[in-house]
Each structure stands twice: as C-alpha cells, then as structure tokens.
Amino acid sequence: MRNTRTQVAIVGAGPSGLLLGQLLFKAGIDAIIVERQSGDYVLSRIRAGVLEQVTMDLLDEAGVGQRMHQEGLVHGGFDLLFNGARHRINVNALTGGKNVMVYGQTEVTRDLMLAREQAGLPTVYEAEKVQIHDFDSAKPRVSYEKNGQLHTIECDFIAGCDGFHGVCRASVPKGAIKEFEKVYPFGWLGVLSDTPPVHHELIYANSTRGFALCSQRSAIRSRYYLQVPLSDKVEQWSDEAFWAELRHRLDPEAREHLVTGPSIEKSIAPLRSFVTEPMRFGRMFLAGDAAHIVPPTGAKGLNLAATDVKYLSSAFIAYYHDKTESGIDRYSERCLRRIWRASRFSWWFTSLMHHFPENGDIGQKFQDAELDYLVHSQAGSQNIAENYVGLPLNFGE
Ligand code: APR
Ligand code: PHB
C-alpha cells in the first residue's frame, strides 16, 4: 500500500476538477486529482460550448484563457425562431454590453489539462475503485487502485468533482442528502460536422416538429441538435435523415443557407434537471455535475460548474490563508442559490422551446404567444438576455 498526503484531494478531472486544481495551484495550495478514465477519454466527450463572462474571467484568473480569447467566438446575441420566423435577442444591448463566448467545453478541458501538465501537478488517470473515506472526521482519505496496487491519499478536504455518475455523492448516507429531479420526455440528437455554420450566431428554434439548435465551434465547424423521442437510437439517424429533419425545423432563409456534410460525431443525450442539497458533507464538497444537472437549452452546465469551483477555491483559500472557515460554511448555500436560479432558467427555456405533444395545440399556441411577447417586449427580451449571459457572482447578496 502507498500513502500520500495533500491538502485537497480532488476526485474527477473534468472541467470542475481541473479548474479547481488550477485555482488552488495559483494560490499555493496542494492538490492531487484522481480520475477514473484516461486523459484521451476525458477529451473525447463533446458538450455545450457557451461561456458566460463570469466563466471567461475565471479561466483568465486560472491562467488558461489565452487560446479562448484567440479562437473563441464572441457573440452579442442569438436568434429565436418560432412560427417560421427568426427574431434576434440583442443580448449585448439588453445587458449593458455583456457578451457570451462560444468556445467548446472540450477545448476548455484541453487548456486546463495542458496547464496542469506544464506545471507538473499530480493527476492520476485510470485510477480504479476510487473510494472516499471518513469525510465526516478531521482525517478524510481517498483510496484507489492503479496497476493492481492500492493507494491512499490523506488530505484535509475532498472535492467531489466526479460528475453525475461519480462516487462522491453516492458515498453520502441517504438520510443526509435530498435530491430534486425532473426527467424530460425527450432527448437531444447532436451532430458535429466540418461545415460552415448556417448563421454567425446561434439559432434556437421552436417548431411543431420539435426543437432544433444551430450552434458552432468555429467558422468551419458546426454543431446542430434536434429534439428526438427518448426511444430513438442514434443508429436510426443517418446523416441524410438528420439534415432533412433539421431543414424542416428551420426558416426558409436558414434552410437555404444550410451547408451539410458528413457527421464527425453523433449522439443522443437525455435531458434532466437535478439538484442535490446540501453540497457539503463534513470535509467533502460536491461541485459541478456531481451536484447538479441542467438541461442544455440555456448552456448553463459548464458555467455553473465554474462558479461552484470559484466559491470552493475561495473557501479553501480563506481557510488556509486567512484561517477562517466562513467560506467553507457558506459554500453550499451560496452555490445552491445560484444553481436554483440557473436551473429555473434552464427549465423555463426548455419548456418554452420544445414540443410537448401532451400539451396539445393549445400548448403550442401558448408557447408562440409567450415567444411573441418576449421578442417584442423590452422587459421580456431583457429577462431572457440577462439570464442567458449569466447573473453576476454576487447577485442578490
Ligand atoms: N472516480 C474518479 N473519477 C471519476 C469517478 C470516480 N468514481 N466517476 C467519475 N469520474 C470522473 C469522470 O470520468 C469525469 O472525467 O469525473 C469527471 C467528471 O467530469 P464531468 O462529468 O465533465 O463533470 P464536471 O467536471 O463537473 O463538468 C461539468 O460537464 O456535463 C458537463 O454540462 C456539464 O458543462 C458541465 C460540465
Ligand atoms: C453547443 O454548442 O453545443 C450548445 C450551445 C448552446 C446550447 C447548448 C449547446 O444552449
């Protein structure tokens, strides 16, 4: 058996764990990351790609914002398509000059991984049988196996950054945790293709055939999504069928401009709203997807993970540098307030844009009327714009 000691043991090397590791490193706090997959596997996951200003600032603070500023696409608005016509939400004008950055989460992860590697910081990939122990005591531990050898990390704190299916949340006694969940009756079929995007900004489409989203990764790489029944299998969807269905859901101009090509990735993801309360259990803290999942319609997943990590790193920094536990004590409450707001927005935007056959024709009419109100009312447009770009870190405090 091999024993190591660190200040913070981080479980999971997704964006949450890697960003936390980087922010702690900048503050001179030791951390070891334990990840069950390989680095290549972590980088093969394709997820949303819209960063709020708060997230851009954090990546800069972590010293990994350089490529994002060079290659990311700054968007000052997006289109809502309904009833066959498109309407722009001028996010920049409606929020006093704020924008979002379109930069894939895979690239954020790659930049964080590289920075960690360059700084020579310890990450254990392909760690098996990861377990967390005694987090309700002053001496928590993380154990894992690697190449048949058992390893133990003694630490002051454990950061559970191990995603929705991770071991940290699952290790909390059932009576100590409350989970809130809503599963939506459809999924998103996503296609990545090396084709120029249909439009220079994103198009969120409400169609009687179901929701569609036109997104992008660069001037030559597009990302598109279609709402599909949960029973659909990705093998049922040829590229031709995908493009044909996307065309049906777009307006005439977009239909005409759509450039199609072979898919380089195609997958179906279920949609879920999920929140865990609390997020702290003694000396173990959940952050990111380990504690909450939002449906991707508002692109809030990565942004929420980033703000959890901001609060958590600040709490650890205050603990080690200022000898105060106040950040640690407030962590769960601060995070949850922000999480519930973003969950509410993601649920609302999902409900507004997707087709719910069970709501009948009147459901569609209510959606059309709400969208018509939103795009023509200053108050309505401002509501969606300020939530989309993200509320400030200290909102309501
Ligand atoms: N032991 C070690 N690592 C684990 C374990 C385990 N038992 N279980 C899961 N992991 C790893 C996963 O392999 C993954 O690399 O934890 C990592 C969690 O990463 P993510 O799922 O990407 O979660 P997070 O870092 O919180 O990122 C949140 O990801 O899903 C999106 O929309 C979401 O953008 C948000 C972001
Ligand atoms: C994406 O580009 O993958 C994306 C963009 C916006 C969303 C969801 C996903 O709301």
CSV table of C-alpha atoms and ligand atoms in Angstrom, one decimal:
chain,number,residue,atom,x,y,z
A,1,MET,CA,0.0,0.0,0.0
A,2,ARG,CA,1.2,3.5,-0.9
A,3,ASN,CA,0.3,6.6,1.2
A,4,THR,CA,0.5,10.2,0.1
A,5,ARG,CA,-0.6,13.4,1.7
A,6,THR,CA,-2.1,16.5,0.2
A,7,GLN,CA,-4.3,19.4,1.3
A,8,VAL,CA,-7.2,18.9,-1.2
A,9,ALA,CA,-7.9,15.6,-2.8
A,10,ILE,CA,-9.9,16.2,-6.0
A,11,VAL,CA,-12.0,13.3,-7.4
A,12,GLY,CA,-12.6,13.8,-11.2
A,13,ALA,CA,-10.6,15.5,-13.9
A,14,GLY,CA,-13.5,17.1,-15.8
A,15,PRO,CA,-13.7,20.9,-16.1
A,16,SER,CA,-14.7,21.2,-12.5
A,17,GLY,CA,-11.8,19.2,-11.0
A,18,LEU,CA,-9.2,20.7,-13.4
A,19,LEU,CA,-10.3,24.3,-12.8
A,20,LEU,CA,-10.3,23.8,-9.1
A,21,GLY,CA,-6.8,22.3,-9.3
A,22,GLN,CA,-5.6,25.3,-11.3
A,23,LEU,CA,-7.1,27.9,-9.0
A,24,LEU,CA,-5.6,26.2,-5.9
A,25,PHE,CA,-2.2,25.9,-7.5
A,26,LYS,CA,-2.3,29.7,-8.2
A,27,ALA,CA,-3.0,30.2,-4.5
A,28,GLY,CA,-0.2,27.8,-3.4
A,29,ILE,CA,-2.5,25.1,-2.1
A,30,ASP,CA,-1.6,21.4,-2.8
A,31,ALA,CA,-4.0,19.2,-4.6
A,32,ILE,CA,-4.0,15.7,-6.2
A,33,ILE,CA,-6.6,14.8,-8.9
A,34,VAL,CA,-7.8,11.2,-9.2
A,35,GLU,CA,-9.6,10.4,-12.4
A,36,ARG,CA,-11.0,7.0,-13.4
A,37,GLN,CA,-10.7,7.5,-17.1
A,38,SER,CA,-7.7,8.2,-19.4
A,39,GLY,CA,-6.9,11.8,-20.4
A,40,ASP,CA,-7.8,10.9,-24.0
A,41,TYR,CA,-11.2,9.6,-23.0
A,42,VAL,CA,-11.9,12.8,-21.0
A,43,LEU,CA,-11.1,14.8,-24.1
A,44,SER,CA,-13.3,12.8,-26.4
A,45,ARG,CA,-16.5,14.0,-24.7
A,46,ILE,CA,-18.4,16.7,-26.6
A,47,ARG,CA,-20.5,19.0,-24.7
A,48,ALA,CA,-22.0,22.5,-24.9
A,49,GLY,CA,-19.9,25.5,-25.7
A,50,VAL,CA,-21.2,28.8,-24.5
A,51,LEU,CA,-19.2,30.6,-21.7
A,52,GLU,CA,-20.6,33.4,-19.6
A,53,GLN,CA,-18.5,36.4,-18.8
A,54,VAL,CA,-18.0,35.1,-15.2
A,55,THR,CA,-16.6,31.8,-16.6
A,56,MET,CA,-14.3,33.7,-19.0
A,57,ASP,CA,-13.0,35.7,-16.1
A,58,LEU,CA,-12.3,32.6,-14.1
A,59,LEU,CA,-10.4,30.9,-16.9
A,60,ASP,CA,-8.3,34.1,-17.1
A,61,GLU,CA,-7.8,34.0,-13.4
A,62,ALA,CA,-6.7,30.4,-13.7
A,63,GLY,CA,-4.2,31.5,-16.4
A,64,VAL,CA,-5.8,29.4,-19.2
A,65,GLY,CA,-7.7,32.0,-21.1
A,66,GLN,CA,-5.3,32.7,-23.8
A,67,ARG,CA,-6.5,30.3,-26.6
A,68,MET,CA,-10.1,31.0,-25.7
A,69,HIS,CA,-9.5,34.7,-26.4
A,70,GLN,CA,-7.8,33.8,-29.7
A,71,GLU,CA,-10.1,31.2,-31.0
A,72,GLY,CA,-13.4,31.7,-29.2
A,73,LEU,CA,-16.2,33.5,-30.9
A,74,VAL,CA,-17.7,36.5,-29.1
A,75,HIS,CA,-21.5,36.6,-29.6
A,76,GLY,CA,-23.6,39.6,-28.7
A,77,GLY,CA,-26.9,37.9,-29.4
A,78,PHE,CA,-28.8,34.9,-30.6
A,79,ASP,CA,-31.9,34.2,-32.7
A,80,LEU,CA,-35.2,32.8,-31.5
A,81,LEU,CA,-37.1,31.0,-34.3
A,82,PHE,CA,-40.8,30.4,-34.0
A,83,ASN,CA,-43.9,30.4,-36.2
A,84,GLY,CA,-41.4,30.1,-39.2
A,85,ALA,CA,-39.7,33.5,-38.5
A,86,ARG,CA,-36.5,34.5,-36.7
A,87,HIS,CA,-36.1,37.3,-34.1
A,88,ARG,CA,-32.8,38.4,-32.7
A,89,ILE,CA,-32.3,38.9,-29.0
A,90,ASN,CA,-29.6,41.6,-28.8
A,91,VAL,CA,-28.0,40.4,-25.6
A,92,ASN,CA,-25.3,42.9,-25.7
A,93,ALA,CA,-27.6,45.9,-25.9
A,94,LEU,CA,-30.1,44.5,-23.4
A,95,THR,CA,-27.5,43.8,-20.7
A,96,GLY,CA,-25.4,46.9,-20.9
A,97,GLY,CA,-22.6,45.5,-23.1
A,98,LYS,CA,-22.3,41.8,-22.0
A,99,ASN,CA,-21.5,39.0,-24.4
A,100,VAL,CA,-21.0,35.3,-24.3
A,101,MET,CA,-18.1,33.3,-25.7
A,102,VAL,CA,-18.7,30.3,-28.0
A,103,TYR,CA,-15.7,28.0,-27.2
A,104,GLY,CA,-16.2,24.2,-26.8
A,105,GLN,CA,-16.0,22.7,-23.4
A,106,THR,CA,-13.6,20.1,-24.8
A,107,GLU,CA,-11.2,23.0,-25.6
A,108,VAL,CA,-11.6,24.4,-22.1
A,109,THR,CA,-10.7,21.0,-20.7
A,110,ARG,CA,-7.8,20.6,-23.1
A,111,ASP,CA,-6.4,24.0,-22.0
A,112,LEU,CA,-6.8,23.2,-18.3
A,113,MET,CA,-5.2,19.7,-18.8
A,114,LEU,CA,-2.2,21.2,-20.6
A,115,ALA,CA,-1.7,23.9,-17.9
A,116,ARG,CA,-1.7,21.3,-15.2
A,117,GLU,CA,0.7,19.1,-17.1
A,118,GLN,CA,3.1,22.1,-17.8
A,119,ALA,CA,3.0,23.0,-14.1
A,120,GLY,CA,4.0,19.4,-13.2
A,121,LEU,CA,0.9,18.9,-11.0
A,122,PRO,CA,-0.1,15.4,-10.0
A,123,THR,CA,-3.1,13.8,-11.8
A,124,VAL,CA,-3.7,10.1,-11.5
A,125,TYR,CA,-5.6,8.9,-14.6
A,126,GLU,CA,-7.1,5.4,-15.0
A,127,ALA,CA,-7.5,5.1,-11.2
A,128,GLU,CA,-9.7,2.1,-10.4
A,129,LYS,CA,-12.0,1.5,-7.4
A,130,VAL,CA,-11.8,5.1,-6.2
A,131,GLN,CA,-13.4,5.4,-2.8
A,132,ILE,CA,-13.7,8.2,-0.2
A,133,HIS,CA,-13.4,7.6,3.5
A,134,ASP,CA,-14.0,9.4,6.8
A,135,PHE,CA,-15.1,12.7,5.4
A,136,ASP,CA,-17.2,13.3,8.5
A,137,SER,CA,-13.9,13.3,10.5
A,138,ALA,CA,-10.9,15.6,10.6
A,139,LYS,CA,-8.9,13.0,8.6
A,140,PRO,CA,-10.6,12.2,5.3
A,141,ARG,CA,-9.0,9.9,2.8
A,142,VAL,CA,-9.3,8.9,-0.8
A,143,SER,CA,-8.2,5.4,-1.9
A,144,TYR,CA,-7.8,3.9,-5.4
A,145,GLU,CA,-6.1,1.1,-7.2
A,146,LYS,CA,-3.6,1.5,-10.0
A,147,ASN,CA,-1.8,-1.3,-11.8
A,148,GLY,CA,-3.0,-3.7,-9.1
A,149,GLN,CA,-1.6,-1.6,-6.2
A,150,LEU,CA,-3.7,0.1,-3.5
A,151,HIS,CA,-3.0,3.8,-2.9
A,152,THR,CA,-4.3,6.1,-0.2
A,153,ILE,CA,-4.3,9.9,-0.2
A,154,GLU,CA,-4.7,11.5,3.2
A,155,CYS,CA,-6.0,15.1,3.0
A,156,ASP,CA,-7.7,18.0,4.7
A,157,PHE,CA,-10.6,18.1,2.3
A,158,ILE,CA,-12.2,16.1,-0.5
A,159,ALA,CA,-13.6,17.9,-3.6
A,160,GLY,CA,-16.2,15.7,-5.3
A,161,CYS,CA,-15.8,16.8,-8.9
A,162,ASP,CA,-16.7,13.4,-10.3
A,163,GLY,CA,-19.8,14.2,-12.4
A,164,PHE,CA,-23.3,12.9,-12.2
A,165,HIS,CA,-22.3,9.2,-12.0
A,166,GLY,CA,-19.4,9.7,-9.6
A,167,VAL,CA,-18.6,8.0,-6.3
A,168,CYS,CA,-18.7,11.1,-4.0
A,169,ARG,CA,-22.4,11.9,-4.0
A,170,ALA,CA,-23.1,8.2,-3.9
A,171,SER,CA,-21.0,7.8,-0.7
A,172,VAL,CA,-23.2,10.2,1.3
A,173,PRO,CA,-25.7,8.4,3.6
A,174,LYS,CA,-29.2,8.6,2.1
A,175,GLY,CA,-30.7,10.5,5.1
A,176,ALA,CA,-28.1,13.3,4.8
A,177,ILE,CA,-28.9,14.3,1.3
A,178,LYS,CA,-32.0,15.4,-0.6
A,179,GLU,CA,-32.2,15.1,-4.4
A,180,PHE,CA,-34.6,17.0,-6.7
A,181,GLU,CA,-35.1,15.6,-10.2
A,182,LYS,CA,-37.1,16.1,-13.3
A,183,VAL,CA,-36.5,14.0,-16.4
A,184,TYR,CA,-37.8,15.4,-19.7
A,185,PRO,CA,-39.7,13.1,-22.1
A,186,PHE,CA,-37.2,13.6,-25.0
A,187,GLY,CA,-33.5,13.8,-25.8
A,188,TRP,CA,-31.2,15.9,-28.0
A,189,LEU,CA,-29.6,14.3,-31.0
A,190,GLY,CA,-26.4,16.1,-31.7
A,191,VAL,CA,-24.3,16.2,-34.8
A,192,LEU,CA,-20.8,17.8,-35.2
A,193,SER,CA,-19.7,18.5,-38.8
A,194,ASP,CA,-16.9,20.2,-40.6
A,195,THR,CA,-19.2,22.6,-42.4
A,196,PRO,CA,-19.6,26.4,-42.1
A,197,PRO,CA,-22.3,27.3,-39.6
A,198,VAL,CA,-25.7,28.2,-41.1
A,199,HIS,CA,-25.6,31.6,-39.2
A,200,HIS,CA,-23.0,33.7,-37.5
A,201,GLU,CA,-24.9,33.4,-34.2
A,202,LEU,CA,-26.9,30.6,-32.5
A,203,ILE,CA,-30.5,29.8,-33.6
A,204,TYR,CA,-32.8,28.3,-31.0
A,205,ALA,CA,-35.8,27.0,-33.0
A,206,ASN,CA,-39.3,26.2,-31.7
A,207,SER,CA,-41.0,24.1,-34.4
A,208,THR,CA,-44.2,22.0,-34.3
A,209,ARG,CA,-41.9,19.1,-35.3
A,210,GLY,CA,-39.7,19.7,-32.2
A,211,PHE,CA,-36.9,21.9,-31.0
A,212,ALA,CA,-33.7,22.5,-33.1
A,213,LEU,CA,-30.5,24.3,-32.2
A,214,CYS,CA,-27.9,25.6,-34.7
A,215,SER,CA,-24.6,26.1,-32.9
A,216,GLN,CA,-20.9,26.2,-33.9
A,217,ARG,CA,-17.4,25.6,-32.8
A,218,SER,CA,-15.6,27.7,-35.5
A,219,ALA,CA,-16.1,29.3,-38.9
A,220,ILE,CA,-15.7,25.8,-40.4
A,221,ARG,CA,-17.2,23.6,-37.7
A,222,SER,CA,-20.9,23.4,-36.8
A,223,ARG,CA,-22.8,21.8,-34.0
A,224,TYR,CA,-26.5,21.1,-34.5
A,225,TYR,CA,-29.2,19.5,-32.3
A,226,LEU,CA,-32.7,18.0,-32.8
A,227,GLN,CA,-35.2,17.2,-30.1
A,228,VAL,CA,-36.0,13.4,-30.6
A,229,PRO,CA,-38.1,10.9,-28.7
A,230,LEU,CA,-36.2,9.2,-25.9
A,231,SER,CA,-36.8,5.8,-27.6
A,232,ASP,CA,-34.8,6.9,-30.7
A,233,LYS,CA,-31.4,5.2,-31.2
A,234,VAL,CA,-28.6,7.1,-32.8
A,235,GLU,CA,-28.2,4.2,-35.4
A,236,GLN,CA,-31.6,5.0,-36.7
A,237,TRP,CA,-30.5,8.5,-37.7
A,238,SER,CA,-28.4,8.6,-40.9
A,239,ASP,CA,-26.7,11.9,-41.7
A,240,GLU,CA,-29.2,12.4,-44.6
A,241,ALA,CA,-32.2,11.9,-42.2
A,242,PHE,CA,-30.7,14.4,-39.7
A,243,TRP,CA,-30.1,17.1,-42.3
A,244,ALA,CA,-33.6,16.6,-43.8
A,245,GLU,CA,-35.3,16.9,-40.4
A,246,LEU,CA,-33.2,19.9,-39.4
A,247,ARG,CA,-34.2,21.7,-42.6
A,248,HIS,CA,-37.9,21.1,-41.8
A,249,ARG,CA,-37.4,22.8,-38.5
A,250,LEU,CA,-35.7,26.0,-39.9
A,251,ASP,CA,-37.0,29.1,-41.5
A,252,PRO,CA,-36.7,29.4,-45.4
A,253,GLU,CA,-33.5,31.6,-45.3
A,254,ALA,CA,-31.6,29.3,-42.9
A,255,ARG,CA,-32.9,26.3,-44.9
A,256,GLU,CA,-31.3,27.8,-48.0
A,257,HIS,CA,-28.0,28.6,-46.3
A,258,LEU,CA,-27.6,25.3,-44.5
A,259,VAL,CA,-24.4,23.5,-45.7
A,260,THR,CA,-24.5,19.8,-44.9
A,261,GLY,CA,-21.7,17.3,-44.8
A,262,PRO,CA,-20.7,14.0,-43.1
A,263,SER,CA,-21.1,14.0,-39.3
A,264,ILE,CA,-17.9,13.6,-37.3
A,265,GLU,CA,-19.8,12.9,-34.1
A,266,LYS,CA,-23.4,11.9,-33.5
A,267,SER,CA,-25.0,11.1,-30.1
A,268,ILE,CA,-28.3,11.3,-28.2
A,269,ALA,CA,-28.3,12.8,-24.7
A,270,PRO,CA,-31.2,12.7,-22.3
A,271,LEU,CA,-32.4,16.0,-20.7
A,272,ARG,CA,-32.6,16.3,-16.9
A,273,SER,CA,-32.9,18.9,-14.2
A,274,PHE,CA,-31.3,17.7,-11.0
A,275,VAL,CA,-30.1,19.4,-7.8
A,276,THR,CA,-28.6,17.9,-4.6
A,277,GLU,CA,-29.0,19.6,-1.3
A,278,PRO,CA,-26.7,20.3,0.6
A,279,MET,CA,-23.4,20.3,-1.3
A,280,ARG,CA,-21.1,20.0,1.8
A,281,PHE,CA,-20.8,16.9,4.0
A,282,GLY,CA,-18.3,17.4,6.7
A,283,ARG,CA,-15.0,17.7,4.8
A,284,MET,CA,-16.3,16.6,1.5
A,285,PHE,CA,-17.7,19.2,-1.0
A,286,LEU,CA,-19.6,18.4,-4.2
A,287,ALA,CA,-19.0,20.7,-7.3
A,288,GLY,CA,-20.3,20.7,-10.9
A,289,ASP,CA,-22.3,17.8,-12.4
A,290,ALA,CA,-21.7,15.8,-9.2
A,291,ALA,CA,-24.2,18.1,-7.5
A,292,HIS,CA,-26.5,19.3,-10.3
A,293,ILE,CA,-27.5,18.8,-13.9
A,294,VAL,CA,-29.4,21.3,-16.1
A,295,PRO,CA,-31.0,20.6,-19.5
A,296,PRO,CA,-28.6,22.1,-22.1
A,297,THR,CA,-31.1,24.6,-23.5
A,298,GLY,CA,-29.6,27.5,-21.6
A,299,ALA,CA,-26.0,26.2,-21.9
A,300,LYS,CA,-25.5,26.7,-18.1
A,301,GLY,CA,-23.9,23.3,-17.2
A,302,LEU,CA,-20.2,24.4,-17.5
A,303,ASN,CA,-20.9,27.9,-16.2
A,304,LEU,CA,-22.5,26.6,-13.0
A,305,ALA,CA,-19.6,24.2,-12.6
A,306,ALA,CA,-17.2,27.1,-12.9
A,307,THR,CA,-19.0,29.2,-10.3
A,308,ASP,CA,-19.2,26.3,-7.8
A,309,VAL,CA,-15.4,26.0,-8.2
A,310,LYS,CA,-14.9,29.7,-7.8
A,311,TYR,CA,-16.8,29.6,-4.4
A,312,LEU,CA,-15.0,26.4,-3.4
A,313,SER,CA,-11.5,27.7,-4.2
A,314,SER,CA,-12.2,31.0,-2.4
A,315,ALA,CA,-13.4,29.0,0.6
A,316,PHE,CA,-10.2,26.9,0.7
A,317,ILE,CA,-8.0,30.0,0.1
A,318,ALA,CA,-9.7,31.7,3.1
A,319,TYR,CA,-9.3,28.6,5.2
A,320,TYR,CA,-5.5,28.3,4.5
A,321,HIS,CA,-4.5,31.9,4.1
A,322,ASP,CA,-6.9,33.7,6.5
A,323,LYS,CA,-7.6,30.9,8.9
A,324,THR,CA,-11.3,31.3,8.6
A,325,GLU,CA,-14.0,28.7,7.9
A,326,SER,CA,-16.6,31.2,6.9
A,327,GLY,CA,-16.3,30.4,3.2
A,328,ILE,CA,-16.5,26.7,3.8
A,329,ASP,CA,-19.5,27.2,6.0
A,330,ARG,CA,-21.3,29.3,3.4
A,331,TYR,CA,-20.3,27.2,0.3
A,332,SER,CA,-23.4,25.1,0.0
A,333,GLU,CA,-25.8,28.0,0.5
A,334,ARG,CA,-24.0,30.3,-1.9
A,335,CYS,CA,-23.8,27.7,-4.6
A,336,LEU,CA,-27.4,26.5,-4.3
A,337,ARG,CA,-28.8,29.9,-4.6
A,338,ARG,CA,-27.1,30.4,-8.0
A,339,ILE,CA,-27.8,26.8,-9.0
A,340,TRP,CA,-31.6,27.1,-8.4
A,341,ARG,CA,-31.7,30.4,-10.4
A,342,ALA,CA,-29.9,28.8,-13.4
A,343,SER,CA,-31.9,25.6,-13.1
A,344,ARG,CA,-35.1,27.6,-13.1
A,345,PHE,CA,-34.0,29.4,-16.2
A,346,SER,CA,-32.9,26.2,-18.0
A,347,TRP,CA,-36.2,24.5,-17.2
A,348,TRP,CA,-38.2,27.5,-18.4
A,349,PHE,CA,-36.2,27.9,-21.6
A,350,THR,CA,-36.5,24.2,-22.2
A,351,SER,CA,-40.3,24.2,-21.6
A,352,LEU,CA,-40.7,27.2,-23.9
A,353,MET,CA,-38.7,25.9,-26.9
A,354,HIS,CA,-39.6,22.1,-27.0
A,355,HIS,CA,-42.6,20.4,-28.5
A,356,PHE,CA,-44.8,18.7,-25.8
A,357,PRO,CA,-47.4,16.7,-27.7
A,358,GLU,CA,-49.2,16.0,-24.4
A,359,ASN,CA,-50.0,19.8,-24.2
A,360,GLY,CA,-51.9,19.7,-27.5
A,361,ASP,CA,-52.4,22.6,-29.9
A,362,ILE,CA,-53.2,25.0,-27.1
A,363,GLY,CA,-49.7,24.3,-25.6
A,364,GLN,CA,-48.1,25.3,-28.9
A,365,LYS,CA,-50.3,28.5,-29.1
A,366,PHE,CA,-49.2,29.4,-25.5
A,367,GLN,CA,-45.6,29.0,-26.5
A,368,ASP,CA,-46.0,31.1,-29.6
A,369,ALA,CA,-47.7,33.8,-27.7
A,370,GLU,CA,-45.0,33.8,-25.0
A,371,LEU,CA,-42.2,34.0,-27.6
A,372,ASP,CA,-44.1,36.8,-29.4
A,373,TYR,CA,-44.3,38.7,-26.2
A,374,LEU,CA,-40.6,38.0,-25.3
A,375,VAL,CA,-39.2,39.3,-28.6
A,376,HIS,CA,-41.4,42.4,-28.8
A,377,SER,CA,-41.3,43.5,-25.2
A,378,GLN,CA,-38.2,45.2,-23.8
A,379,ALA,CA,-38.9,43.7,-20.4
A,380,GLY,CA,-39.4,40.2,-21.8
A,381,SER,CA,-36.2,40.4,-24.0
A,382,GLN,CA,-34.2,41.8,-21.1
A,383,ASN,CA,-35.3,38.9,-18.9
A,384,ILE,CA,-34.1,36.2,-21.3
A,385,ALA,CA,-30.9,38.2,-22.2
A,386,GLU,CA,-29.7,38.8,-18.6
A,387,ASN,CA,-30.3,35.2,-17.6
A,388,TYR,CA,-28.6,33.9,-20.8
A,389,VAL,CA,-25.4,35.9,-20.3
A,390,GLY,CA,-25.5,34.9,-16.6
A,391,LEU,CA,-26.2,36.9,-13.5
A,392,PRO,CA,-23.2,38.4,-11.6
A,393,LEU,CA,-21.4,36.3,-9.0
A,394,ASN,CA,-22.7,38.5,-6.1
A,395,PHE,CA,-26.3,38.7,-7.5
A,396,GLY,CA,-28.8,39.3,-4.6
A,397,GLU,CA,-26.0,39.3,-1.9
B,1,APR,N1,-13.5,8.3,-9.6
B,1,APR,C1,-12.7,9.2,-10.3
B,1,APR,N2,-13.2,9.9,-11.3
B,1,APR,C2,-14.5,9.8,-11.6
B,1,APR,C3,-15.3,8.9,-11.0
B,1,APR,C4,-14.8,8.1,-9.9
B,1,APR,N3,-15.5,7.2,-9.3
B,1,APR,N4,-16.6,8.9,-11.5
B,1,APR,C5,-16.5,9.9,-12.5
B,1,APR,N5,-15.3,10.4,-12.6
B,1,APR,C6,-14.7,11.4,-13.5
B,1,APR,C7,-15.3,11.3,-14.9
B,1,APR,O1,-14.6,10.3,-15.6
B,1,APR,C8,-15.1,12.7,-15.4
B,1,APR,O2,-13.9,12.8,-16.1
B,1,APR,O3,-15.1,12.7,-13.0
B,1,APR,C9,-15.2,13.6,-14.2
B,1,APR,C10,-16.4,14.4,-14.1
B,1,APR,O4,-16.4,15.3,-15.2
B,1,APR,P1,-17.7,15.9,-15.8
B,1,APR,O5,-18.8,14.8,-15.9
B,1,APR,O6,-17.3,16.6,-17.0
B,1,APR,O7,-18.3,16.9,-14.7
B,1,APR,P2,-17.7,18.3,-14.3
B,1,APR,O8,-16.3,18.4,-14.3
B,1,APR,O9,-18.5,18.7,-13.1
B,1,APR,O10,-18.1,19.3,-15.5
B,1,APR,C11,-19.3,19.9,-15.6
B,1,APR,O11,-19.7,18.9,-17.8
B,1,APR,O12,-21.5,17.6,-18.2
B,1,APR,C12,-20.9,18.8,-18.4
B,1,APR,O13,-22.7,20.3,-18.7
B,1,APR,C13,-21.8,19.9,-17.8
B,1,APR,O14,-20.5,21.5,-18.6
B,1,APR,C14,-20.7,20.8,-17.4
B,1,APR,C15,-19.6,20.1,-17.1
B,2,PHB,C1,-23.4,23.7,-28.2
B,2,PHB,O1,-22.8,24.4,-29.0
B,2,PHB,O2,-23.1,22.5,-28.0
B,2,PHB,C2,-24.5,24.3,-27.4
B,2,PHB,C3,-24.8,25.7,-27.5
B,2,PHB,C4,-25.8,26.2,-26.8
B,2,PHB,C5,-26.6,25.4,-26.0
B,2,PHB,C6,-26.4,24.1,-25.9
B,2,PHB,C7,-25.3,23.5,-26.6
B,2,PHB,O3,-27.7,26.0,-25.4
